[in-house]
Coordinates of C-alpha atoms in Angstrom, one line a residue:
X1 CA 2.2 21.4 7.8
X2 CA -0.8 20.3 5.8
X3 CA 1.1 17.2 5.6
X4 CA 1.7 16.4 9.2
X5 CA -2.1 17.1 9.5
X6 CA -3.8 14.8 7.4
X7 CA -1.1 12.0 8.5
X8 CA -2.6 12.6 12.1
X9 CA -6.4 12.8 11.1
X10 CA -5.4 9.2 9.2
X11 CA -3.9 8.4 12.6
X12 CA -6.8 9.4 14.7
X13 CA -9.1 7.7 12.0
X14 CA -7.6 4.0 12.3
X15 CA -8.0 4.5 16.3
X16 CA -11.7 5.1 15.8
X17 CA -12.3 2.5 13.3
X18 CA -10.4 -0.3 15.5
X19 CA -12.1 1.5 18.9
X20 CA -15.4 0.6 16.9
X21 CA -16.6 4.2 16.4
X22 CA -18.1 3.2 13.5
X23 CA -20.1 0.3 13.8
X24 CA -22.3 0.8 10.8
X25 CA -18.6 0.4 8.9
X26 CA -19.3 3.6 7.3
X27 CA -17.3 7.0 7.8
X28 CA -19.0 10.4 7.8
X29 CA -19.0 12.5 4.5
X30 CA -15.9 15.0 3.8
X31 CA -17.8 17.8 5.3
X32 CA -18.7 15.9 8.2
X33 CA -15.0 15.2 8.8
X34 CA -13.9 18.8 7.6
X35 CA -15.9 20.7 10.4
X36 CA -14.9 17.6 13.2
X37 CA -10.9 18.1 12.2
X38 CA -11.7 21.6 11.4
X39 CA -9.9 21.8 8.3
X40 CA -10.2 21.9 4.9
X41 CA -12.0 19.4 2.5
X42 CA -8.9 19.1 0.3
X43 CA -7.4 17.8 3.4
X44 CA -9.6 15.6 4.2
X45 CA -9.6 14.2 0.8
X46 CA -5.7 13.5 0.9
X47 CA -6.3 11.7 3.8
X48 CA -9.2 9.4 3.1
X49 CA -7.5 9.0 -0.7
X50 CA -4.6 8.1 1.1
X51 CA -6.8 5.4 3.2
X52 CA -8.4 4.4 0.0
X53 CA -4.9 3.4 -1.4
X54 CA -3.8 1.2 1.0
X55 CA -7.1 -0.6 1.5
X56 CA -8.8 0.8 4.7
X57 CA -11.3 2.1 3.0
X58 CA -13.7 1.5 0.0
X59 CA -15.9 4.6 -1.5
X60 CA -19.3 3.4 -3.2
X61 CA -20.7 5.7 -5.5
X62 CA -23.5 7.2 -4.3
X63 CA -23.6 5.2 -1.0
X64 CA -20.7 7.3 0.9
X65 CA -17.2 5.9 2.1
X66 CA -16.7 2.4 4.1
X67 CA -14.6 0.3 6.2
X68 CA -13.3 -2.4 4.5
X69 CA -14.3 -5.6 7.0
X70 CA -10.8 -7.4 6.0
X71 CA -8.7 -4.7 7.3
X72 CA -10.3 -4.7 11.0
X73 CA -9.8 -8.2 10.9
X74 CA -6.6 -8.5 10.0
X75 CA -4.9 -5.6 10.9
X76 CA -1.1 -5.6 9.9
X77 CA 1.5 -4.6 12.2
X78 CA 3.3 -3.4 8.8
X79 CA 2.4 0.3 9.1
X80 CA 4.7 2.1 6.4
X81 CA 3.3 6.2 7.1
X82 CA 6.7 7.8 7.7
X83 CA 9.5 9.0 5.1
X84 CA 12.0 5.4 5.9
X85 CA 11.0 1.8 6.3
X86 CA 12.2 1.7 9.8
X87 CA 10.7 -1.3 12.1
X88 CA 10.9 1.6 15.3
X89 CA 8.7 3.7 13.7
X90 CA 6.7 1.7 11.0
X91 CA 5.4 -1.4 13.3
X92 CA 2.7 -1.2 15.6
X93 CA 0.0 -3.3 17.0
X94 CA -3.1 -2.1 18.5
X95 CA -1.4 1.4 18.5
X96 CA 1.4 0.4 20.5
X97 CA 5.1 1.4 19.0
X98 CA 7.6 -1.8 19.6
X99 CA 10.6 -1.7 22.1
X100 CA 14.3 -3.1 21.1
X101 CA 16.4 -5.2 22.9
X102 CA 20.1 -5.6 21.8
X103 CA 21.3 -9.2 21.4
X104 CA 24.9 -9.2 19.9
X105 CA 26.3 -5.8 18.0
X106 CA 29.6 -7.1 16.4
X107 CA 31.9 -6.1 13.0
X108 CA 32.3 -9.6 10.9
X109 CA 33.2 -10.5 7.1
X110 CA 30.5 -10.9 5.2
X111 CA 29.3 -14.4 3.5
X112 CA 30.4 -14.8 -0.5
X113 CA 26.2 -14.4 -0.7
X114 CA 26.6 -11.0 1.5
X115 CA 28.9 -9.9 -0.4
X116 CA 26.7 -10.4 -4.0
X117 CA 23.3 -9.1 -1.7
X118 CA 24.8 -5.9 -0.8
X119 CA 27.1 -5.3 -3.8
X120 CA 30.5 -5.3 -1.5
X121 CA 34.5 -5.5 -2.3
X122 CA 36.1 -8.6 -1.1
X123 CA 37.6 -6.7 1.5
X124 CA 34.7 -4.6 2.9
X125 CA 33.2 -5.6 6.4
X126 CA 29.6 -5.4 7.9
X127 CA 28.2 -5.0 11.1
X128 CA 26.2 -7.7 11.8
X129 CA 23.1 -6.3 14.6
X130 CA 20.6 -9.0 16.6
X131 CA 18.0 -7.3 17.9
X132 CA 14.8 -8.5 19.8
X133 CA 12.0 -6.5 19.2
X134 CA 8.9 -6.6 21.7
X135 CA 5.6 -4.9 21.6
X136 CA 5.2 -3.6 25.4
X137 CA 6.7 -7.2 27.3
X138 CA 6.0 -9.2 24.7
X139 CA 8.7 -10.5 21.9
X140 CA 7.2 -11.1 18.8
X141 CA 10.4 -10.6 16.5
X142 CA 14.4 -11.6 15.8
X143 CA 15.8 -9.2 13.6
X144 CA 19.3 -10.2 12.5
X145 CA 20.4 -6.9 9.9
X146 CA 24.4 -6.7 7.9
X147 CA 24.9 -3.2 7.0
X148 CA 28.5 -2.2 5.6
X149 CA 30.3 -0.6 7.6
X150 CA 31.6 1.8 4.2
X151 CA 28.1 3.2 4.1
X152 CA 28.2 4.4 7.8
X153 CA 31.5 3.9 9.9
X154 CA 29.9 4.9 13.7
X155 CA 27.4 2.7 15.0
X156 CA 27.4 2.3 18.1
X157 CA 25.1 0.9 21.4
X158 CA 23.1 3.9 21.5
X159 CA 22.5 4.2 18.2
X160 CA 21.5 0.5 17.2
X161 CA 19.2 0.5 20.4
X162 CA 16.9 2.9 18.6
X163 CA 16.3 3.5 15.4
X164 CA 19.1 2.9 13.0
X165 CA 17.0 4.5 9.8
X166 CA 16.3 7.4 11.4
X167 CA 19.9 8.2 12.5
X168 CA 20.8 7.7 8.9
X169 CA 18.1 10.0 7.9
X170 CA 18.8 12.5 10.6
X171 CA 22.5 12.4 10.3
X172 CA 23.2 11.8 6.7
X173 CA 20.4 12.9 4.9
X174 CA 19.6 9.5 3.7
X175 CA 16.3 7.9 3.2
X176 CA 15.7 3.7 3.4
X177 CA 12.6 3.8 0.9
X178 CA 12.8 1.0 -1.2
X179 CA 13.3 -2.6 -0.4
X180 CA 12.5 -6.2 -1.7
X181 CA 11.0 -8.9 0.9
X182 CA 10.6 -12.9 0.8
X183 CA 7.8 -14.0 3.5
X184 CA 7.7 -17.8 4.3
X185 CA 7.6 -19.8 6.8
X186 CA 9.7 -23.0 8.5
X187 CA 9.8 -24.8 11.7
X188 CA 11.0 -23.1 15.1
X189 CA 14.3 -24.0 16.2
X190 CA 15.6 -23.6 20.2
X191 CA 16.7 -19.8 20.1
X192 CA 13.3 -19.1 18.4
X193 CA 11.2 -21.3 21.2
X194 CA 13.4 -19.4 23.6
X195 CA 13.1 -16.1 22.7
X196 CA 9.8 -15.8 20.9
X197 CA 8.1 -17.7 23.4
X198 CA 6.5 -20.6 20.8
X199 CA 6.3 -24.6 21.8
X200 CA 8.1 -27.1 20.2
X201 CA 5.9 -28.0 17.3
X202 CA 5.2 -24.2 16.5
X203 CA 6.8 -22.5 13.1
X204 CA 8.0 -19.4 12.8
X205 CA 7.4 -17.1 10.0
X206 CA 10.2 -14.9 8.0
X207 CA 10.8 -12.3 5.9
X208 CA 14.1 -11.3 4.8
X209 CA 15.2 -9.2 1.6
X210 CA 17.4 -5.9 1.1
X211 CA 16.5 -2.5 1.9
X212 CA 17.6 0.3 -0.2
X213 CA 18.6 4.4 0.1
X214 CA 17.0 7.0 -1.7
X215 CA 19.9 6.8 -3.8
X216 CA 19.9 3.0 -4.8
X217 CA 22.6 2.0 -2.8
X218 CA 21.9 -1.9 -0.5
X219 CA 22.3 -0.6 2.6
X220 CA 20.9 -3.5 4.8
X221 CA 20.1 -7.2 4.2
X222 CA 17.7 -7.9 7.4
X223 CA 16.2 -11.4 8.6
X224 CA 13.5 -10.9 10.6
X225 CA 11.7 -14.4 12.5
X226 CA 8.2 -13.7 13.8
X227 CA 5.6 -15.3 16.2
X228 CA 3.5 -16.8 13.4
X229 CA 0.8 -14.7 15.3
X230 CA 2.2 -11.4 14.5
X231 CA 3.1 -11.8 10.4
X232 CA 0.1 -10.2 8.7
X233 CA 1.0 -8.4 6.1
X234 CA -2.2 -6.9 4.3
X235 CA -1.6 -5.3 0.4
X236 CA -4.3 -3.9 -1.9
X237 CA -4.4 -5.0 -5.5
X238 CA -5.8 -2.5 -7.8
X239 CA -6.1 -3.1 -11.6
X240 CA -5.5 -0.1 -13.8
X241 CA -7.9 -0.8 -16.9
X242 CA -6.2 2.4 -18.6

């Protein structure tokens, strides 16, 4: 339970500090915070440590706890908070969660490369899922995912029109929690223009890579093409002098 809270005091943090609450960029000290969530310190410390990790927030000894400036500028749509790296749950924009629209949902034999990326037989087959994703109305993604069909034998329409991690997690007790991305960019072709709404002399941006179970198995190599204007993807280096 303790948990769940301080994920939803983080939650209701970020909507302040984009809502500009905070205009002096500075957050209120832990008791403060404790006596507004009405909870404990030690909770509030998870959360803002938490924060601190991922780069929302900077603490100044002796000066109190900041904003970081970069973050409100930049903010990421790449929101990883729950227990998979699902796009349903994990991408948001200006706190709205992304809709889905199913494009093509067929079985298919994987490429010689598929077959090296997600460690399959020569004989296994993959299901091979085009989604659109939209934020409200607006399309800002192409998600094209391969997921063997050995690792999970009943997708279906329903399924893959919501989240497919969570389903995984629900049904099977399985986790996506790892995964290795390439983000780069090329220029648009004519699905792209059509779909993502961008001109003719507009790129698109990409990240692809393979995302992993709990248990190390390749469960899904995705390629995702954005709107150029929705690929930020904030990180926060931290050196460890020890």
């Amino acid at each position: 339970m303790t948990q769940f809270v301080y994920k939803q005091i983080i939650d209701d943090l970020k909507t302040k500090i984009f809502a500009g609450k905070y205009a002096d960029m500075r957050l209120p000290d832990e008791r403060s915070l404790s006596e507004t969530y009405q909870v404990s310190r030690s909770t509030i410390k998870r959360a803002l440590t938490k924060m601190e990790h991922v780069g929302i927030i900077f603490k100044k000894r002796g000066s109190g706890t900041f904003i970081n400036p970069l973050y409100v500028k930049n903010e990421s749509i790449f929101n990883y908070e729950g227990s998979n790296l699902g796009v349903t749950d994990n991408f948001q924009m200006h706190g709205q969660k992304p809709s889905v629209k199913v494009l093509s949902f067929e079985v298919v034999a994987p490429t010689e490369e598929l077959r090296r990326d997600l460690f399959l037989d020569t004989h296994d087959f993959v299901y091979k899922i085009v989604r659109l994703r939209l934020f409200d109305d607006i399309p800002f993604m192409i998600e094209t995912g391969y997921i063997p069909i050995k690792i999970v034998q009943d997708l279906n329409q329903t399924i893959i029109e919501g989240s497919i991690f969570n389903y995984l997690e629900d049904s099977r007790n399985l986790a996506v929690t790892k995964s290795f991305l390439s983000i780069y960019a090329e220029p648009s072709n004519p699905e792209d223009r059509e779909l993502l709404n961008l001109g003719e002399h507009e790129p698109v941006s990409i990240m692809e890579g393979i995302f992993f179970l709990d248990n190390g198995t390749p469960f899904e190599f995705s390629h995702m093409r954005f709107h150029y204007n929705y690929l930020k993807f904030n990180t926060f280096v931290s050196v460890d002098k020890g």
